[in-house]
Amino acid sequence: MGNFGLRDALDGRWAHVRQAAREQLAGSRFVAVPGESLDRSRERISRLLRELPIDPGIAAGFPIAYGGSADPGGSAVAAEMLAQLDLSLMVKAGVQWGLFGGAVVALGTAKHHDAYLRDIISADLLGCFAMTETGHGSDVQQLRTTCTYDPETGTFDLHTPHEAARKDYIGNAARDGRMAVVFAQLITGGRGYGVHAWLVPIRDDEGRPLPGVTLGDDGPKAGLLGVDNGRISFDHVSVPREMLLDRYGQVAPDGTYSSPIEDDSRRFFTMLGTLVRGRVVVGGAASAATKNALTIAVRYGEVRRQFAAPGERREIALNDYLAHQRTLLTALATTYALSFAQEELVSTLHEIQTADRPVDEHRQRELESRAAGLKAAQTWHATRTIQACREALGGAGYLAENRLAGLKADTDVFTTFEGDNTVLLQLVAKGLLTGYRDTFGSLDGWGRATFVAEQVREMVLERTAARSLIQRLIDAVPGRGEQVALTDRGWHLAMFEDRERHLLDGVIRRLRAGASRKPARSFDIFNDVQDHVLSVASAHVDRVVLEAFVAGIARTTDPDARDLLSKMCDLYALTTIEAHKGWYLEHQRLTPPRSKAVTGMVNDLLKQLRPRLVDLVDAFAIPDEWLACAVLREEPERQEAMAAHDLLPMPEPASSAR
Amino acid sequence: MGNFGLRDALDGRWAHVRQAAREQLAGSRFVAVPGESLDRSRERISRLLRELPIDPGIAAGFPIAYGGSADPGGSAVAAEMLAQLDLSLMVKAGVQWGLFGGAVVALGTAKHHDAYLRDIISADLLGCFAMTETGHGSDVQQLRTTCTYDPETGTFDLHTPHEAARKDYIGNAARDGRMAVVFAQLITGGRGYGVHAWLVPIRDDEGRPLPGVTLGDDGPKAGLLGVDNGRISFDHVSVPREMLLDRYGQVAPDGTYSSPIEDDSRRFFTMLGTLVRGRVVVGGAASAATKNALTIAVRYGEVRRQFAAPGERREIALNDYLAHQRTLLTALATTYALSFAQEELVSTLHEIQTADRPVDEHRQRELESRAAGLKAAQTWHATRTIQACREALGGAGYLAENRLAGLKADTDVFTTFEGDNTVLLQLVAKGLLTGYRDTFGSLDGWGRATFVAEQVREMVLERTAARSLIQRLIDAVPGRGEQVALTDRGWHLAMFEDRERHLLDGVIRRLRAGASRKPARSFDIFNDVQDHVLSVASAHVDRVVLEAFVAGIARTTDPDARDLLSKMCDLYALTTIEAHKGWYLEHQRLTPPRSKAVTGMVNDLLKQLRPRLVDLVDAFAIPDEWLACAVLREEPERQEAMAAHDLLPMPEPASSAR
């Protein structure tokens, strides 16, 4: 087809990483195996993990001194590529190099790096990221595991006080992990200093649990069978003082605590902030898997035919049905949009994590907020879209051999892992309410959030990408309302921005009114407007995504690609406006006739884009073998056989009624 | 709790069947086993199938003369109960007694009944319903398998002409089936008479495929591992003349074809119409599984706490968060609504299938349309709601031991099996467009549907339930617009009806305009309005559901139950109006202030219903052992341990920032 322009636009800044993956991981060797048992899957994934290339690869994020290439952006993009092969493999690699290794790099100091990083990168030392507990997932600041320093022995006592405090859902815990980065409440001198992390051995060389360590298996899951998630409890396990990952907090031999960040909560969220890549990677992986699903569904819909049109001998291709386009093409437009937003997010991550000096806190908070919002948007979009793709294949979509069942099952956990999506959207909203100032509540929830109501200030919406271009487009919108073309980009941008701003203003007003009324429980002030707050976050994410799409088009030089992207951007913008037309009409941002015209224009765009539908998925450039979908290989032949057969003089079914 | 009033209202007319199932199938013996392998699951389900009670049970639908109890309604309700235990078991039983046995009853005659029904009921003869082909699922009128009569031998020649014509996704085909009801094009005397069914042996007593029969295995699927779906091809298999299931079409020894229904297409859809129970059962099973999921999520949300409110020691229960209520309580209200609609559908099915004389065609078509619409509504609702419940359990929801993963995987196929939901909604719309007249296109699609455009006539919306009550409520609405209370039932009914009627009028107008314009392809006339047509169907289903809910409340005598149901009905009605507020505002059926007030009232209802949330799921009366959810058993204890532990003088985390 030769849509290299489109493909280049999507491949973006780390095109070389994507291309290297397509070559180094070519064939079906690293591709998910349908219908595999738990044991075989774990065995295969553990084996393949050690065969993955380091560079480019997820391990590319490590410092050059230890064998990495200090390329956090490349590492995130490499994870996306693995997600197109096998999500178990991607998550296993993410646990090992992203979460476990990443925590050692970010929270540890030179002694830890020198001692462990090489073995971590080579996968000779497999490890866990033991943060979540059975009782605390979203509110990790309240973890119940304790790690208490005793100056007499010079060691910490790591302890799980009750079952709710056991570590749970921990990758590498059930089978492979030899060490774990364990998060627990640091206690010294009879005082708690909040959550810190220790590097703790959990298994001996033969894989037996070490004394005091109890290891459990989370057993079969909805998907990701190749990842050995499990549980870890500690019964007064002695941990040497040096094993505290002490970049942000040190304990002297005598038990004196010191830290460059005085405030416990601020310190904790600073530590968490260094681990933001995990969330970036999960969002990107969700979108990558969505691309596999859409490629399968679109290619199938192109060859699969059902129901003959009157007067026509051949049946209609599924892709020719408006309802099918309404499902697949609109999801594809959103996938494109999210792709550009993810690219921008990865770039920001890369800039911040490779900066020569520490970036200002505002930028760091903004990155965390964006990572949270895009993770939620991309994972929910994946869940919805993969489901739609599976339905678009009918019964074939339900068979494991056609891949969608696995994509669906594997990505399902993403909506709640690395942060529950609803909690993440609250985090985004809180960032907006406080302008990213003083919000050390990255994983913070509703309960204690009323303080925000007193802190809210007038918001200045901050542009994310291509600031001046976007302002120019908005300024160029000729007047308001009916006259403006429905495909005017400035109008789209203004509509998105208006929705975000107005929703935000409304929440601020309602929070202030609530605070002044003083209800029985201060919790109610926030809870009463929770739905409104979540819609602010979602409107914000929509705007961030549209702006990234606009910036991405501006970077594209190939005229055909630019034109196609521009139409896809129209489709994304208008389906988003259509989805929220209730709000726009309520607030008189759309008149009823114009609202109806939006729907008409969406259908019109579907017609315009229909002939390029296959090109649009081809541009994802996913190797055929990575799709691993049996029906894609078989269906064209079947359709040919059927068409050939129909040409034989077979008795016609009696057809008076047709 | 003592909510027997609510439970009785939900248990409805076949309460005795539900109660018998709760007793006969008590304990965990028949409950789904998480994480089971394909082979073990198939073995277990095959074994349990033979241990299921016949009465009440799915087999209750068979004639009394052969050991059934001629209770098609009871049979459908028994299937719902099985769905709460194990969906594989329910589907396996549905294949054996509903599809296979049901086809022998409905399409066969006394000779077939006498020869096979007893063995079918006892499960000594396991069989398949071999309709769908790889190449034709939705458009079954176009099946490619042929069955050609040869008067010389007095036998049919059953043949699969190419791979697209092989039978596919057939339950009982991969392992257990000994015979199959095979659907194929009947050809005799050089002429085709459309699709008919034959009873064909496929395996010998040892389970080996018979000569000319090729059996394949669909292998692992997304779910329903206990059902052995497979493929069947025939290579000129000789089938005795008597094995034609000849109730609707006979072939004399000399090859002369005769039928009580002359028109081939009309005959085919009449035959299909007798099999409507399958669709009714799938919709009911989807809702039954949804009730399991909601029971799990609501009970978990009641004990699970996360994030402390300011000034409070204990963390907040998930069910207290507005966003959680917005997800679970609104889904619960829709589940209640669908429950009453399903009850009404099953009653109609029962009346029609136990009537002394043939019912008029109009009633039969209406039943089929309603079965199609409610199947689509219930299965999509199940997919969405079970997903939401799984997310509401966070990481725990992803573990197989907590049941939701299995519920999700197993129900997933329902959106496309027994008819793809989109195709089914088209069928509903077509029924509305033609007033159920002359629509012998039960599985018909878009292609040939332009004829409808010429047939459309003015619609009279037909009430479904409690006609006079509903008309009285609508007539009693005081005036229009702003003054009417948002909880006025007549206003809800009028709003639903108005949306359906207006959408339908609009489609008719657009179809007529399209037909008069004569586009290049007549296919385009319909395709251009396909989204509009689907929204008509969906509006129609919404109204049918609301009317059934209203009729169900009218039947309820217990005052507390009536009050709760009435609030749930408010919630269902208002969330539906809220979901379509864009449409209502576009068409000036809602003013902007009233539209915003709807959202306010929904939130208000959530607050009112919150204290009864657990009662509302308890009323489903699902035995604890049927929920089979590990975390429900463990979490209360954990929360207690955590609360007890917090009372110890544990060092407080430093908290200047909190």
Short mmCIF file of C-alpha atoms in Angstrom, two decimals, chain A residues 257-492:
data_model
loop_
_atom_site.label_atom_id
_atom_site.label_comp_id
_atom_site.label_asym_id
_atom_site.label_seq_id
_atom_site.Cartn_x
_atom_site.Cartn_y
_atom_site.Cartn_z
CA TYR A 257 16.42 9.35 60.53
CA SER A 258 17.35 11.92 57.93
CA SER A 259 15.99 12.92 54.57
CA PRO A 260 16.42 15.68 51.99
CA ILE A 261 12.64 16.08 52.13
CA GLU A 262 11.34 16.91 55.54
CA ASP A 263 7.63 16.38 55.10
CA ASP A 264 6.72 12.67 55.25
CA SER A 265 3.87 12.90 52.82
CA ARG A 266 5.78 15.03 50.35
CA ARG A 267 8.69 12.62 50.54
CA PHE A 268 6.44 9.64 49.92
CA PHE A 269 4.84 11.16 46.86
CA THR A 270 8.21 12.28 45.57
CA MET A 271 9.37 8.68 45.82
CA LEU A 272 6.26 7.48 44.05
CA GLY A 273 6.74 10.12 41.39
CA THR A 274 10.06 8.61 40.37
CA LEU A 275 8.16 5.44 39.49
CA VAL A 276 5.79 7.12 37.07
CA ARG A 277 7.08 5.13 34.12
CA GLY A 278 5.01 2.11 35.13
CA ARG A 279 1.82 3.99 34.51
CA VAL A 280 3.09 5.39 31.23
CA VAL A 281 3.94 1.90 30.09
CA VAL A 282 0.58 0.40 31.02
CA GLY A 283 -1.32 3.03 29.05
CA GLY A 284 0.94 2.51 26.05
CA ALA A 285 0.62 -1.27 26.26
CA ALA A 286 -3.17 -0.99 26.35
CA SER A 287 -3.13 1.08 23.18
CA ALA A 288 -0.66 -1.26 21.52
CA ALA A 289 -2.93 -4.24 22.18
CA THR A 290 -5.89 -2.21 20.92
CA LYS A 291 -4.02 -1.76 17.65
CA ASN A 292 -3.65 -5.53 17.30
CA ALA A 293 -7.38 -5.98 17.92
CA LEU A 294 -8.38 -3.28 15.45
CA THR A 295 -6.03 -4.62 12.81
CA ILE A 296 -7.63 -8.04 13.17
CA ALA A 297 -11.22 -6.76 13.15
CA VAL A 298 -10.72 -4.40 10.22
CA ARG A 299 -8.93 -6.94 8.06
CA TYR A 300 -11.57 -9.53 8.86
CA GLY A 301 -14.39 -7.08 8.12
CA GLU A 302 -12.84 -6.42 4.75
CA VAL A 303 -13.01 -10.04 3.58
CA ARG A 304 -15.93 -11.36 5.61
CA ARG A 305 -19.27 -10.94 3.88
CA GLN A 306 -22.79 -11.48 5.15
CA PHE A 307 -26.21 -10.79 3.63
CA ALA A 308 -26.62 -10.10 -0.04
CA ALA A 309 -27.87 -6.74 -1.23
CA PRO A 310 -30.89 -6.76 -3.50
CA GLY A 311 -29.86 -7.36 -7.06
CA GLU A 312 -26.30 -8.24 -6.11
CA ARG A 313 -24.83 -11.68 -6.20
CA ARG A 314 -21.99 -11.24 -3.70
CA GLU A 315 -22.75 -10.58 -0.11
CA ILE A 316 -21.83 -7.31 1.55
CA ALA A 317 -18.43 -6.94 3.25
CA LEU A 318 -18.88 -6.20 6.95
CA ASN A 319 -16.81 -3.05 6.62
CA ASP A 320 -19.42 -1.63 4.27
CA TYR A 321 -22.09 -1.54 6.94
CA LEU A 322 -22.50 1.84 8.57
CA ALA A 323 -22.92 0.27 12.02
CA HIS A 324 -19.64 -1.57 11.60
CA GLN A 325 -17.87 1.65 10.59
CA ARG A 326 -19.50 3.45 13.50
CA THR A 327 -17.88 0.89 15.79
CA LEU A 328 -14.49 0.25 14.24
CA LEU A 329 -13.61 3.49 12.50
CA THR A 330 -14.53 5.72 15.42
CA ALA A 331 -12.55 3.48 17.77
CA LEU A 332 -9.68 3.68 15.30
CA ALA A 333 -9.81 7.48 15.30
CA THR A 334 -9.62 7.51 19.09
CA THR A 335 -6.75 5.04 18.93
CA TYR A 336 -4.89 7.37 16.59
CA ALA A 337 -5.54 10.29 18.90
CA LEU A 338 -4.33 8.37 21.94
CA SER A 339 -1.27 7.25 20.03
CA PHE A 340 -0.12 10.83 19.55
CA ALA A 341 -0.95 11.66 23.16
CA GLN A 342 1.08 8.68 24.34
CA GLU A 343 3.99 9.69 22.13
CA GLU A 344 3.95 13.15 23.68
CA LEU A 345 3.73 11.68 27.17
CA VAL A 346 6.69 9.39 26.55
CA SER A 347 8.67 12.34 25.21
CA THR A 348 7.90 14.39 28.31
CA LEU A 349 8.87 11.46 30.52
CA HIS A 350 12.09 11.10 28.61
CA GLU A 351 12.97 14.80 28.85
CA ILE A 352 12.32 14.89 32.56
CA GLN A 353 14.13 11.67 33.38
CA THR A 354 17.16 12.50 31.28
CA ALA A 355 17.43 16.15 32.32
CA ASP A 356 20.81 17.22 33.61
CA ARG A 357 19.35 18.79 36.70
CA PRO A 358 16.20 18.14 38.65
CA VAL A 359 13.13 19.49 36.90
CA ASP A 360 10.82 21.80 38.74
CA GLU A 361 8.12 20.16 40.76
CA HIS A 362 5.33 21.62 38.68
CA ARG A 363 6.53 19.83 35.57
CA GLN A 364 6.95 16.59 37.49
CA ARG A 365 3.40 16.82 38.90
CA GLU A 366 2.03 17.61 35.48
CA LEU A 367 3.77 14.54 34.06
CA GLU A 368 2.28 12.37 36.80
CA SER A 369 -1.17 13.78 36.22
CA ARG A 370 -0.94 13.26 32.49
CA ALA A 371 0.38 9.73 32.96
CA ALA A 372 -2.56 9.00 35.26
CA GLY A 373 -5.16 10.47 32.94
CA LEU A 374 -3.83 8.86 29.79
CA LYS A 375 -3.44 5.53 31.55
CA ALA A 376 -7.13 5.65 32.48
CA ALA A 377 -8.22 6.80 29.03
CA GLN A 378 -6.13 4.26 27.16
CA THR A 379 -6.99 1.28 29.32
CA TRP A 380 -10.73 1.94 29.28
CA HIS A 381 -10.55 2.54 25.55
CA ALA A 382 -8.72 -0.79 25.19
CA THR A 383 -11.32 -2.68 27.21
CA ARG A 384 -14.18 -1.23 25.18
CA THR A 385 -12.50 -1.51 21.80
CA ILE A 386 -11.14 -5.02 22.15
CA GLN A 387 -14.62 -6.08 23.26
CA ALA A 388 -16.10 -4.43 20.16
CA CYS A 389 -13.51 -6.15 17.96
CA ARG A 390 -14.24 -9.52 19.49
CA GLU A 391 -17.96 -8.97 18.76
CA ALA A 392 -17.11 -7.82 15.24
CA LEU A 393 -15.69 -11.29 14.59
CA GLY A 394 -18.86 -13.03 15.77
CA GLY A 395 -18.35 -16.57 17.03
CA ALA A 396 -14.84 -16.60 15.57
CA GLY A 397 -13.94 -13.82 17.99
CA TYR A 398 -14.63 -16.14 20.91
CA LEU A 399 -12.13 -18.80 19.83
CA ALA A 400 -8.70 -18.57 21.39
CA GLU A 401 -7.04 -19.27 18.03
CA ASN A 402 -8.21 -15.89 16.77
CA ARG A 403 -6.30 -13.96 19.43
CA LEU A 404 -8.98 -11.50 20.56
CA ALA A 405 -9.98 -13.63 23.55
CA GLY A 406 -6.42 -13.44 24.82
CA LEU A 407 -6.01 -9.72 24.14
CA LYS A 408 -9.20 -9.06 26.02
CA ALA A 409 -8.36 -11.25 28.99
CA ASP A 410 -4.80 -9.99 29.26
CA THR A 411 -5.55 -6.25 29.02
CA ASP A 412 -8.49 -6.44 31.38
CA VAL A 413 -6.41 -5.91 34.50
CA PHE A 414 -4.97 -2.67 33.16
CA THR A 415 -8.04 -0.66 34.20
CA THR A 416 -7.23 -1.28 37.84
CA PHE A 417 -3.51 -1.99 37.94
CA GLU A 418 -0.88 0.72 38.36
CA GLY A 419 -3.77 2.61 39.96
CA ASP A 420 -7.51 2.14 39.70
CA ASN A 421 -8.75 4.30 36.84
CA THR A 422 -11.36 6.10 38.91
CA VAL A 423 -8.80 6.95 41.58
CA LEU A 424 -6.42 8.12 38.85
CA LEU A 425 -9.01 10.43 37.35
CA GLN A 426 -9.57 11.92 40.79
CA LEU A 427 -5.88 12.56 40.96
CA VAL A 428 -6.05 14.35 37.62
CA ALA A 429 -8.96 16.46 38.81
CA LYS A 430 -7.19 17.37 42.00
CA GLY A 431 -4.18 18.50 40.03
CA LEU A 432 -6.43 20.78 38.01
CA LEU A 433 -8.18 22.13 41.08
CA THR A 434 -4.92 23.11 42.71
CA GLY A 435 -2.97 23.89 39.60
CA TYR A 436 -0.53 21.09 40.44
CA ARG A 437 0.50 23.03 43.51
CA ASP A 438 0.81 21.34 46.85
CA THR A 439 -0.92 18.20 45.75
CA PHE A 440 1.07 15.54 47.42
CA GLY A 441 -1.74 13.15 47.00
CA SER A 442 -0.75 11.30 43.89
CA LEU A 443 -2.57 8.21 45.00
CA ASP A 444 -4.80 10.11 47.32
CA GLY A 445 -8.54 9.59 47.27
CA TRP A 446 -11.64 11.31 48.42
CA GLY A 447 -11.53 10.90 52.10
CA ARG A 448 -9.01 13.47 53.02
CA ALA A 449 -9.45 15.61 50.00
CA THR A 450 -11.67 18.28 51.42
CA PHE A 451 -8.65 20.38 52.13
CA VAL A 452 -8.56 20.94 48.43
CA ALA A 453 -11.83 22.82 48.62
CA GLU A 454 -10.09 25.50 50.58
CA GLN A 455 -7.14 25.65 48.27
CA VAL A 456 -8.88 25.99 44.96
CA ARG A 457 -7.93 28.99 42.98
CA GLU A 458 -8.76 30.29 39.56
CA MET A 459 -7.52 27.94 36.97
CA VAL A 460 -5.34 28.72 34.04
CA LEU A 461 -5.65 25.92 31.54
CA GLU A 462 -2.21 24.95 30.47
CA ARG A 463 -1.57 23.96 26.92
CA THR A 464 0.35 20.82 26.45
CA ALA A 465 1.59 20.65 22.93
CA ALA A 466 2.23 23.04 20.11
CA ARG A 467 0.96 25.90 22.24
CA SER A 468 1.24 28.68 19.72
CA LEU A 469 -0.23 26.67 16.85
CA ILE A 470 -3.22 25.75 18.97
CA GLN A 471 -3.80 29.28 20.13
CA ARG A 472 -3.64 30.44 16.54
CA LEU A 473 -6.21 27.88 15.47
CA ILE A 474 -8.56 28.87 18.25
CA ASP A 475 -8.12 32.57 17.57
CA ALA A 476 -8.87 32.01 13.90
CA VAL A 477 -12.35 30.55 14.51
CA PRO A 478 -14.62 32.94 12.63
CA GLY A 479 -17.23 34.08 15.10
CA ARG A 480 -19.29 31.64 17.06
CA GLY A 481 -21.84 28.99 16.46
CA GLU A 482 -23.66 27.98 13.36
CA GLN A 483 -21.47 29.53 10.72
CA VAL A 484 -18.25 27.79 11.62
CA ALA A 485 -17.48 24.68 9.57
CA LEU A 486 -17.91 21.49 11.58
CA THR A 487 -14.42 20.47 10.58
CA ASP A 488 -12.80 23.71 11.72
CA ARG A 489 -9.96 22.60 13.95
CA GLY A 490 -10.01 25.77 15.99
CA TRP A 491 -13.67 25.20 16.72
CA HIS A 492 -12.93 21.65 17.93
#
